[in-house]
Amino acid sequence: MSTNSRGQWSSRVGFILAASGSAIGLGNIVFFSANAYKFGGGAFYLPYFIALFVIGIPVMILEFGLGHFTRRAFPESLHRLAGKKGEFVGWWALMNSSFITLYYITILGWVVGMLVGALGGLWKDAFPTPNFAVDSLPNPYGYFFHMLSTWRPLLFVALVWFLNGVIVRKGVATIEAAVKVFVPLMWLFMIVLIVRGVTLPGGVHGVWLLFTPDFDVMKNPAVWQGAFSQIFFTLTLGFGVMTAYASYLPKNSDQTNNAILTSLMNCGFEYIAGLAVFSILFAFAMVPQASTLAMMFFIVPKGIAQLPGGSPAVIGFGIVFFVLLLLAGLSSSVSLVEGLTCSLIDKFRVPRMRAITIFCVLGFLGSSLFTLPYVVNPGIQNDGTLGLTLLDLTDHWAFSYGLLIVGLLETLLIGWVYGVRRIRDDVNAYSRLRLGAWYDVLVRFVIPGLILFILIYAVVGEFTGGLYGTSFAPNFAEGWRWMAGSPWVVLFLWLAVSVGLAALFTHLGGYPPHRPGELEGGES
Ligand code: PHE
C-alpha cells in the first residue's frame, strides 16, 4: 500500500494543530489543577517540569520518530522494529488507552449535560435531587449528581461518540478541518477565562499558589508518580496515538522540532489554565479540590455562579467553560479513535467506515457502563453512582499504571531490542536540532529506570495500604453489597480484556513482509 493512500496532513500547521489538539484536553484544564492542588500547588511544578524535560519531550520525539521512521500506526511500527513482542506492546497500548477513552467520553457526555444546564437550569436556586441528600449544597453539585442518577447522560454519550465518528470519517482530512476550528477557539476561550479570573478582586492570590515552590515535597515519591502520570496523560504519550499522527507526515519533517513545539504548547496551555482555575477559586475564597471531577463539575462552576454581572455573565462564562471542555476533549478523543482505526486498517485492511462504525458502537456500549445511574449510597456524600465508582476504579489502573507501563515497555524495546541509535539517526537526518548520544542514555537507562522506580513504589503501596478502592467500594447499599469486591473485579477485567485483545490482534493475520532496507532507506 503506498504511503499516500493512507492520507497526509496538508501542512505542518495542520499536523501541529492536530497533535496539540490531542494533547490539550480535559487533562490540561482541570486534571492539572486538581493534581497541582493535591501536591501543594507550586510544589508540583518542579517535578512536573523535570518530568516534562526528562521524560515528556524525549518520549514524544520517540513516538513521533517511530511514526516518521515506519510510516505506520503504533502496532505495526513496533512490529517492524521488534517483531511480534513489539506488536503486542503496540496493541496493548491501544487497548489500555481505549479504556481511558471509554470513560473520557463518558466525562465528555457529562460535560454536554452540564452545557445544556449552563443555558439556565444549572444556576437556578433550588434543584431537586430525589435520590440524594444534597439539596442544601451548592447547585452545580446537586445538578451534577441529579443528572448522574438519571439515564439522560446515555443520550449525551451517544452524541459524543457520534461526533467522534463524524470527525474521523475521512481520516486526516476531516480531523484537520475540525482542529483548525477547535484549537484556535480553545485558546481564545481560555484567554477569556484567564482575563476574567485574574481581574477579579483577590484573583491573583490563586496565581501565587501555582508559583510558590516547595522543595520538601520533592522527597515524596507520590508527587513524582503524580507528575509522571500527568505528563504521559497530558501529552497523550503511551496511547499509541502520536505515532499514528506522525505517520501521516511527509518524510522530510523535523520531528524534534515538532515534538518540542507540541509539548511546549500543551504545557503552556496547561499552566495558564491553572491560572484561570485558581484565580476564579481564590477570588471567591473557595477551597479547590484534589478530585478532578469535582473541580470540573462543581467547584469551578460554583465560582462561575458568583461572577459579577448577573445572570448574563454567569450564563455566558458557564457556556464558555463547558464549550471549552467539550472542544478540548473532542480534539483529544478523536486522536485515539484515529490511532486505533488506523492500526486496524493497516493490519486487517478493513474499510475505514466499517472500522469506525464498529469502534464507535462498541465504544458507546463501553462508555455506557460509566453512566449506570444506580446510586451507591444516598446517605454518603461524594459517593456518586455505580458508573462513577467504576470510572474511578478503571481510571486508577489505566491512567496511573497503564500509561507508565507502556512508556516503560516502549523505551525498553527501542532502547534495547531495536537500538535507539537508528531512530535517532533517522530523526536527526531531517532535524535542525540534532540529538546527541545523551538521548540514547535517556531512552535506555534514565527513562525506564525512573518509570520502574515509580511503578514499584506504587505497587508496594497497593500491597501495604490495601488495593485501591477497597476503602470506598463496600459503601454499596443493600442488594449491591456483592459489588464490594469491585476493585478486584475491575483490576482483573482491565488486565484480562486489554491483554487478551492485544494478544488476539497480534496473532490474527500478519503484516505484509517489508522490503529489505525499507526502514533504513525511508519511503517517501
Ligand atoms: N491528552 C489528553 C488530555 O490531556 C488525554 C487524552 C488523549 C485522553 C486522547 C483520551 C484520548 O486530556
Coordinates of C-alpha atoms and ligand atoms in Angstrom, one line a residue:
M1 CA 0.0 0.0 0.0
S2 CA 1.5 3.3 -0.9
T3 CA 2.0 5.9 1.8
N4 CA -0.2 8.4 0.1
S5 CA -3.3 6.2 0.1
R6 CA -3.1 6.5 3.9
G7 CA -3.6 10.2 3.6
Q8 CA -1.2 13.0 4.6
W9 CA -1.6 16.3 6.6
S10 CA -2.0 19.1 4.2
S11 CA 0.5 21.3 6.1
R12 CA 2.8 21.3 9.1
V13 CA 0.4 23.7 10.8
G14 CA -2.4 21.1 10.3
F15 CA -0.3 18.5 12.0
I16 CA 0.8 20.7 14.9
L17 CA -2.8 21.7 15.5
A18 CA -3.9 18.1 15.5
A19 CA -1.1 16.9 17.7
S20 CA -1.6 19.8 20.2
G21 CA -5.3 19.2 19.9
S22 CA -4.8 15.6 21.0
A23 CA -2.5 16.7 23.8
I24 CA -4.6 19.6 25.1
G25 CA -7.7 18.1 26.7
L26 CA -9.5 17.7 30.0
G27 CA -6.1 16.8 31.4
N28 CA -4.9 20.4 30.9
I29 CA -8.0 22.3 32.0
V30 CA -8.9 20.5 35.2
F31 CA -6.8 17.4 35.9
F32 CA -3.6 19.5 36.1
S33 CA -5.2 22.0 38.5
A34 CA -6.5 19.2 40.7
N35 CA -3.1 17.4 40.8
A36 CA -1.2 20.6 41.4
Y37 CA -3.5 21.4 44.3
K38 CA -3.3 17.9 45.7
F39 CA 0.5 18.1 45.7
G40 CA 0.7 21.5 47.2
G41 CA 0.5 24.0 44.2
G42 CA 3.9 25.4 43.5
A43 CA 5.4 22.2 45.0
F44 CA 4.1 20.3 41.9
Y45 CA 5.8 22.4 39.2
L46 CA 9.4 21.3 39.8
P47 CA 8.6 17.6 39.5
Y48 CA 6.3 18.5 36.7
F49 CA 8.8 20.4 34.6
I50 CA 11.5 17.8 35.3
A51 CA 9.1 15.1 34.1
L52 CA 8.4 17.3 31.0
F53 CA 12.0 17.7 30.0
V54 CA 13.4 14.3 31.1
I55 CA 10.6 12.1 30.0
G56 CA 7.8 14.1 28.2
I57 CA 9.7 15.7 25.3
P58 CA 12.1 12.7 24.8
V59 CA 9.3 10.2 24.6
M60 CA 7.3 12.5 22.3
I61 CA 10.3 12.6 20.0
L62 CA 10.4 8.8 20.2
E63 CA 6.7 8.3 19.4
F64 CA 6.8 10.9 16.5
G65 CA 10.1 9.4 15.4
L66 CA 8.6 5.9 15.2
G67 CA 5.7 7.1 13.0
H68 CA 8.1 9.1 10.8
F69 CA 10.5 6.2 10.5
T70 CA 8.0 3.4 9.7
R71 CA 5.1 5.5 8.3
R72 CA 2.8 3.1 10.1
A73 CA 0.5 3.1 13.2
F74 CA 1.8 2.1 16.6
P75 CA 1.4 -1.8 16.5
E76 CA 2.9 -2.1 13.0
S77 CA 5.7 0.4 13.8
L78 CA 6.7 -1.7 16.8
H79 CA 6.3 -4.9 14.8
R80 CA 8.8 -3.6 12.3
L81 CA 11.3 -2.8 15.0
A82 CA 10.9 -5.6 17.4
G83 CA 8.7 -8.3 15.8
K84 CA 5.6 -9.9 17.5
K85 CA 6.5 -8.8 21.0
G86 CA 6.8 -5.2 19.8
E87 CA 3.4 -5.5 18.1
F88 CA 1.8 -6.9 21.2
V89 CA 3.0 -3.8 23.2
G90 CA 1.5 -1.6 20.4
W91 CA -1.9 -3.3 20.6
W92 CA -1.8 -3.3 24.4
A93 CA -1.1 0.4 24.4
L94 CA -4.2 0.9 22.2
M95 CA -6.3 -1.3 24.4
N96 CA -5.3 0.4 27.6
S97 CA -5.9 3.8 26.0
S98 CA -9.3 2.6 24.7
F99 CA -10.3 2.0 28.3
I100 CA -9.3 5.6 29.1
T101 CA -11.2 6.8 26.1
L102 CA -14.3 4.9 27.2
Y103 CA -14.6 6.9 30.4
Y104 CA -13.1 10.0 28.9
I105 CA -16.0 10.1 26.5
T106 CA -18.5 9.5 29.4
I107 CA -17.0 12.5 31.1
L108 CA -17.5 14.5 27.9
G109 CA -21.1 13.3 27.8
W110 CA -21.5 14.8 31.3
V111 CA -19.9 18.0 30.0
V112 CA -22.6 18.1 27.3
G113 CA -25.2 17.6 30.1
M114 CA -23.7 20.5 32.1
L115 CA -23.5 22.6 29.0
V116 CA -27.3 22.1 28.5
G117 CA -27.7 23.0 32.1
A118 CA -25.5 26.1 31.8
L119 CA -28.1 27.5 29.4
G120 CA -30.2 28.2 32.5
G121 CA -31.2 25.3 34.8
L122 CA -27.8 24.8 36.4
W123 CA -27.8 28.2 38.0
K124 CA -31.4 28.2 39.4
D125 CA -31.8 28.3 43.1
A126 CA -33.4 25.1 44.2
F127 CA -32.7 22.0 42.3
P128 CA -34.5 18.7 43.2
T129 CA -32.1 15.9 44.0
P130 CA -34.5 13.0 44.6
N131 CA -32.0 10.3 45.5
F132 CA -29.5 12.5 47.1
A133 CA -29.4 14.3 50.4
V134 CA -27.6 17.2 48.8
D135 CA -30.3 19.8 48.5
S136 CA -28.5 22.1 50.9
L137 CA -25.4 22.0 48.8
P138 CA -24.4 24.4 46.1
N139 CA -26.3 23.9 42.9
P140 CA -23.8 22.6 40.4
Y141 CA -23.2 19.8 42.9
G142 CA -26.9 18.9 43.1
Y143 CA -27.4 19.4 39.4
F144 CA -24.5 17.1 38.5
F145 CA -25.5 14.3 40.8
H146 CA -29.1 14.6 39.9
M147 CA -28.1 14.2 36.2
L148 CA -25.9 11.2 37.0
S149 CA -28.8 9.5 38.8
T150 CA -30.8 9.5 35.6
W151 CA -30.4 7.8 32.2
R152 CA -30.0 11.1 30.4
P153 CA -26.2 11.0 30.1
L154 CA -26.6 8.0 27.9
L155 CA -28.0 10.2 25.2
F156 CA -25.1 12.7 25.6
V157 CA -22.6 9.9 25.5
A158 CA -24.2 8.6 22.2
L159 CA -23.9 12.1 20.8
V160 CA -20.2 12.4 21.7
W161 CA -19.4 9.0 20.1
F162 CA -21.3 10.1 17.0
L163 CA -19.3 13.3 16.8
N164 CA -16.1 11.4 17.1
G165 CA -17.1 9.1 14.2
V166 CA -18.0 12.1 12.1
I167 CA -14.7 13.9 12.8
V168 CA -12.5 10.9 11.9
R169 CA -14.7 9.7 9.0
K170 CA -12.2 10.6 6.3
G171 CA -9.1 10.4 8.5
V172 CA -6.6 13.3 8.5
A173 CA -8.6 15.4 6.1
T174 CA -11.7 15.7 8.3
I175 CA -9.6 15.7 11.5
E176 CA -7.5 18.6 10.2
A177 CA -10.7 20.5 9.2
A178 CA -12.0 20.1 12.8
V179 CA -8.9 21.0 14.7
K180 CA -8.4 24.2 12.6
V181 CA -11.6 25.5 14.2
F182 CA -11.4 23.8 17.6
V183 CA -7.8 24.6 18.6
P184 CA -7.8 28.4 18.0
L185 CA -11.2 28.6 19.7
M186 CA -9.9 26.7 22.7
W187 CA -7.1 29.2 23.1
L188 CA -9.5 32.1 22.7
F189 CA -11.9 30.8 25.3
M190 CA -9.1 30.0 27.7
I191 CA -7.8 33.6 27.4
V192 CA -11.3 34.9 28.1
L193 CA -11.4 32.9 31.3
I194 CA -8.0 33.9 32.4
V195 CA -8.7 37.6 31.9
R196 CA -11.9 37.3 33.8
G197 CA -10.2 35.3 36.6
V198 CA -7.1 37.4 37.3
T199 CA -9.0 40.7 37.1
L200 CA -11.4 39.6 39.9
P201 CA -10.5 41.1 43.2
G202 CA -8.3 38.7 45.0
G203 CA -7.9 36.5 41.9
V204 CA -4.1 36.9 41.7
H205 CA -3.7 35.1 45.1
G206 CA -4.6 31.9 43.2
V207 CA -1.8 32.6 40.8
W208 CA 0.8 32.7 43.6
L209 CA -0.3 29.3 44.7
L210 CA 1.0 27.9 41.4
F211 CA 4.3 29.7 41.6
T212 CA 5.5 29.2 45.1
P213 CA 7.9 26.3 45.1
D214 CA 8.4 23.9 47.9
F215 CA 11.4 21.7 47.8
D216 CA 10.4 19.5 50.7
V217 CA 7.7 17.6 48.8
M218 CA 10.1 16.5 46.2
K219 CA 11.2 13.8 48.7
N220 CA 7.8 12.2 48.4
P221 CA 7.6 9.6 45.6
A222 CA 3.9 10.0 45.4
V223 CA 4.4 13.6 44.0
W224 CA 6.7 12.1 41.3
Q225 CA 4.2 9.4 40.4
G226 CA 1.6 12.2 40.1
A227 CA 3.9 14.3 37.9
F228 CA 4.9 11.4 35.6
S229 CA 1.4 10.1 35.1
Q230 CA 0.2 13.6 34.4
I231 CA 2.9 14.2 31.8
F232 CA 2.1 10.9 30.0
F233 CA -1.6 11.6 30.0
T234 CA -1.5 15.3 29.1
L235 CA 1.0 14.8 26.2
T236 CA -1.0 11.7 25.0
L237 CA 2.0 9.5 25.4
G238 CA 1.7 5.8 25.9
F239 CA -1.6 6.0 24.0
G240 CA -0.1 4.9 20.6
V241 CA -1.7 8.0 19.1
M242 CA 1.3 10.3 18.4
T243 CA 2.9 7.6 16.2
A244 CA -0.2 7.3 14.1
Y245 CA -0.5 11.1 13.7
A246 CA 3.2 11.3 12.7
S247 CA 2.9 8.5 10.2
Y248 CA 0.8 10.9 8.1
L249 CA 3.7 13.4 7.8
P250 CA 5.9 13.7 4.7
K251 CA 9.3 12.1 5.2
N252 CA 11.3 15.4 5.4
S253 CA 9.6 16.6 8.6
D254 CA 11.6 17.9 11.6
Q255 CA 10.3 15.6 14.4
T256 CA 12.5 17.1 17.2
N257 CA 11.1 20.5 16.5
N258 CA 7.5 19.2 16.2
A259 CA 7.8 17.3 19.5
I260 CA 9.2 20.4 21.3
L261 CA 6.6 22.7 19.9
T262 CA 3.7 20.3 20.6
S263 CA 4.9 19.7 24.2
L264 CA 5.5 23.3 25.0
M265 CA 2.2 24.4 23.5
N266 CA 0.4 21.8 25.6
C267 CA 2.2 22.6 28.9
G268 CA 1.9 26.3 28.2
F269 CA -1.9 25.8 27.9
E270 CA -2.0 23.7 31.0
Y271 CA -0.2 26.3 33.1
I272 CA -2.3 29.2 32.0
A273 CA -5.4 27.0 32.5
G274 CA -4.2 26.6 36.1
L275 CA -4.1 30.4 36.4
A276 CA -7.7 30.7 35.3
V277 CA -8.9 28.0 37.6
F278 CA -7.0 29.1 40.7
S279 CA -7.8 32.8 40.2
I280 CA -11.5 32.2 40.0
L281 CA -11.4 29.9 43.0
F282 CA -9.4 32.2 45.2
A283 CA -11.4 35.3 44.3
F284 CA -14.4 33.6 45.9
A285 CA -12.4 32.1 48.8
M286 CA -13.3 28.6 47.6
V287 CA -11.2 25.6 48.5
P288 CA -10.0 23.8 45.4
Q289 CA -10.5 20.0 45.3
A290 CA -8.0 17.4 44.7
S291 CA -10.7 15.4 42.8
T292 CA -10.6 16.2 39.1
L293 CA -14.3 15.6 38.5
A294 CA -15.3 17.8 41.5
M295 CA -13.1 20.6 40.1
M296 CA -14.7 20.4 36.7
F297 CA -18.3 19.8 37.6
F298 CA -18.9 21.7 40.8
I299 CA -16.0 23.7 42.1
V300 CA -15.3 25.8 39.0
P301 CA -19.0 26.1 38.1
K302 CA -19.6 27.3 41.7
G303 CA -17.1 30.0 41.1
I304 CA -18.6 31.0 37.8
A305 CA -22.0 31.2 39.5
Q306 CA -20.7 34.0 41.7
L307 CA -19.2 36.1 38.9
P308 CA -20.2 39.8 38.9
G309 CA -22.6 40.9 36.2
G310 CA -25.7 38.9 37.0
S311 CA -27.1 36.1 35.0
P312 CA -25.9 37.2 31.5
A313 CA -22.3 37.0 32.8
V314 CA -22.9 33.7 34.6
I315 CA -24.6 32.0 31.7
G316 CA -22.0 33.4 29.3
F317 CA -19.0 32.3 31.2
G318 CA -20.7 29.0 32.0
I319 CA -21.2 28.3 28.3
V320 CA -17.6 29.4 27.6
F321 CA -16.2 27.0 30.2
F322 CA -18.2 23.9 29.1
V323 CA -17.8 24.5 25.4
L324 CA -14.1 24.9 26.0
L325 CA -14.0 21.5 27.8
L326 CA -16.0 19.9 25.0
L327 CA -13.8 21.2 22.2
A328 CA -10.6 20.3 24.1
G329 CA -12.0 16.8 24.9
L330 CA -13.2 16.1 21.4
S331 CA -9.9 17.0 19.8
S332 CA -8.2 14.6 22.2
S333 CA -10.7 11.7 21.9
V334 CA -10.7 11.7 18.1
S335 CA -6.9 11.1 18.1
L336 CA -7.4 7.8 19.9
V337 CA -10.3 6.8 17.6
E338 CA -8.0 7.6 14.7
G339 CA -5.0 5.8 16.3
L340 CA -7.0 2.6 16.7
T341 CA -8.8 2.9 13.3
C342 CA -5.5 3.5 11.5
S343 CA -4.0 0.4 13.2
L344 CA -6.9 -1.8 12.3
I345 CA -6.8 -0.6 8.7
D346 CA -3.1 -1.1 8.5
K347 CA -3.3 -4.7 9.7
F348 CA -6.7 -6.0 8.7
R349 CA -7.3 -3.9 5.6
V350 CA -10.9 -3.2 6.8
P351 CA -12.7 -0.4 5.1
R352 CA -12.4 2.8 7.1
M353 CA -16.1 3.4 7.6
R354 CA -16.6 -0.1 8.8
A355 CA -13.7 0.2 11.3
I356 CA -15.1 3.5 12.6
T357 CA -18.6 2.3 12.9
I358 CA -17.7 -0.9 14.8
F359 CA -15.4 1.0 17.1
C360 CA -17.9 3.8 17.9
V361 CA -20.8 1.3 18.6
L362 CA -18.6 -0.8 20.9
G363 CA -17.2 2.3 22.4
F364 CA -20.7 3.6 23.1
L365 CA -21.6 0.3 24.9
G366 CA -18.4 0.5 26.9
S367 CA -18.9 4.1 27.9
S368 CA -22.5 3.3 28.9
L369 CA -21.1 1.3 31.8
F370 CA -19.8 4.5 33.4
T371 CA -23.3 6.1 33.1
L372 CA -25.0 3.4 35.2
P373 CA -27.3 5.6 37.4
Y374 CA -27.7 3.3 40.4
V375 CA -27.0 5.5 43.4
V376 CA -24.4 3.8 45.5
N377 CA -25.5 5.0 48.9
P378 CA -27.8 8.0 49.2
G379 CA -26.6 8.7 52.7
I380 CA -23.0 9.1 51.9
Q381 CA -21.9 12.3 50.1
N382 CA -19.4 12.2 47.3
D383 CA -20.1 8.6 46.7
G384 CA -21.9 9.0 43.4
T385 CA -23.3 6.3 41.3
L386 CA -22.3 2.9 40.2
G387 CA -21.0 4.3 36.9
L388 CA -18.9 6.9 38.7
T389 CA -17.4 4.3 41.0
L390 CA -16.5 2.1 38.1
L391 CA -14.9 5.1 36.4
D392 CA -12.8 5.9 39.4
L393 CA -11.5 2.3 39.6
T394 CA -10.8 2.0 35.9
D395 CA -9.0 5.3 35.9
H396 CA -6.8 4.1 38.7
W397 CA -5.4 1.2 36.6
A398 CA -5.5 2.6 33.0
F399 CA -4.2 6.0 33.9
S400 CA -1.8 5.6 36.9
Y401 CA -0.4 2.3 35.7
G402 CA -1.2 1.6 32.1
L403 CA 0.4 4.6 30.5
L404 CA 3.6 4.3 32.5
I405 CA 3.8 0.6 31.7
V406 CA 3.5 1.3 28.0
G407 CA 6.2 4.0 28.4
L408 CA 8.5 1.5 30.1
L409 CA 7.9 -1.2 27.5
E410 CA 8.4 1.1 24.5
T411 CA 11.6 2.6 25.8
L412 CA 12.9 -0.8 26.6
L413 CA 12.0 -2.3 23.2
I414 CA 13.5 0.6 21.3
G415 CA 16.4 1.2 23.6
W416 CA 17.5 -2.4 24.0
V417 CA 15.9 -4.6 21.3
Y418 CA 16.0 -2.4 18.2
G419 CA 18.5 0.2 19.1
V420 CA 17.6 3.8 19.8
R421 CA 20.6 5.0 17.7
R422 CA 18.8 4.0 14.5
I423 CA 15.7 6.1 15.3
R424 CA 17.9 8.9 16.5
D425 CA 19.8 8.9 13.2
D426 CA 16.6 9.0 11.2
V427 CA 15.2 11.9 13.3
N428 CA 18.5 13.8 13.1
A429 CA 18.6 13.4 9.3
Y430 CA 15.7 15.8 9.0
S431 CA 16.0 17.9 12.1
R432 CA 17.8 21.2 12.7
L433 CA 18.4 20.5 16.4
R434 CA 20.5 17.3 16.5
L435 CA 20.1 14.8 19.3
G436 CA 23.4 13.7 20.8
A437 CA 24.4 10.4 22.4
W438 CA 22.8 11.6 25.6
Y439 CA 19.4 10.8 24.0
D440 CA 20.4 7.1 23.9
V441 CA 21.3 7.2 27.5
L442 CA 18.0 8.8 28.4
V443 CA 16.0 6.2 26.4
R444 CA 18.0 3.2 27.5
F445 CA 18.6 3.9 31.2
V446 CA 17.2 7.1 32.7
I447 CA 13.5 7.0 31.5
P448 CA 12.9 3.2 32.1
G449 CA 14.8 3.5 35.4
L450 CA 12.6 6.3 36.6
I451 CA 9.4 4.7 35.4
L452 CA 10.3 1.4 37.0
F453 CA 11.0 3.1 40.3
I454 CA 7.7 4.8 40.3
L455 CA 5.8 1.7 39.4
I456 CA 7.5 -0.4 42.1
Y457 CA 6.7 2.3 44.6
A458 CA 3.1 2.3 43.5
V459 CA 2.7 -1.4 43.6
V460 CA 4.2 -1.7 47.1
G461 CA 1.6 0.9 48.1
E462 CA -1.2 -1.3 46.8
F463 CA 0.0 -4.1 49.0
T464 CA 0.8 -2.2 52.1
G465 CA -2.0 0.3 52.0
G466 CA -4.7 -2.0 50.6
L467 CA -5.8 -2.3 47.0
Y468 CA -7.1 0.9 45.6
G469 CA -10.9 1.2 46.1
T470 CA -11.2 -1.3 48.9
S471 CA -12.0 1.5 51.3
F472 CA -14.9 3.0 49.5
A473 CA -16.3 0.2 47.4
P474 CA -18.1 -1.5 50.3
N475 CA -20.3 1.5 50.6
F476 CA -22.8 -0.1 48.2
A477 CA -26.3 -0.2 49.7
E478 CA -28.5 -3.3 50.2
G479 CA -28.7 -5.6 47.3
W480 CA -25.4 -4.4 45.8
R481 CA -23.1 -5.5 48.6
W482 CA -21.6 -8.1 46.3
M483 CA -20.0 -5.1 44.4
A484 CA -17.7 -4.7 47.4
G485 CA -15.3 -6.8 45.5
S486 CA -15.4 -4.4 42.6
P487 CA -11.8 -3.1 43.0
W488 CA -10.6 -6.7 42.3
V489 CA -13.1 -7.2 39.5
V490 CA -12.1 -4.0 37.7
L491 CA -8.4 -4.8 38.1
F492 CA -9.0 -8.3 36.7
L493 CA -11.2 -7.1 33.8
W494 CA -8.8 -4.3 32.8
L495 CA -5.9 -6.7 32.7
A496 CA -7.7 -9.6 31.1
V497 CA -9.6 -7.7 28.5
S498 CA -6.6 -5.5 27.4
V499 CA -4.1 -8.3 27.4
G500 CA -6.5 -10.7 25.8
L501 CA -7.5 -8.4 23.0
A502 CA -3.9 -7.3 22.4
A503 CA -2.8 -11.0 22.1
L504 CA -5.7 -11.7 19.8
F505 CA -4.9 -8.8 17.4
T506 CA -1.2 -9.7 17.4
H507 CA -1.8 -13.3 16.4
L508 CA -4.6 -12.8 13.9
G509 CA -3.3 -12.4 10.4
G510 CA 0.0 -10.7 9.7
Y511 CA 1.6 -7.7 8.1
P512 CA 3.0 -7.9 4.6
P513 CA 6.7 -8.5 4.7
H514 CA 8.6 -5.3 4.4
R515 CA 11.2 -4.8 1.7
P516 CA 14.8 -5.2 2.8
G517 CA 16.4 -1.9 3.6
E518 CA 13.0 -0.2 3.6
L519 CA 13.3 1.2 7.1
E520 CA 16.8 2.5 6.8
G521 CA 16.2 3.9 3.3
G522 CA 12.9 5.5 4.3
E523 CA 10.0 5.6 1.9
S524 CA 8.7 8.9 0.5
Ligands
PHE1 N1 -4.1 14.4 26.4 C1 -5.4 14.3 26.7 C2 -5.8 15.3 27.8 O1 -4.9 15.9 28.3 C3 -5.7 12.9 27.1 C4 -6.4 12.0 26.1 C5 -5.9 11.9 24.8 C6 -7.5 11.3 26.5 C7 -6.6 11.1 23.9 C8 -8.1 10.4 25.6 C9 -7.7 10.3 24.3 O2 -6.9 15.4 28.1

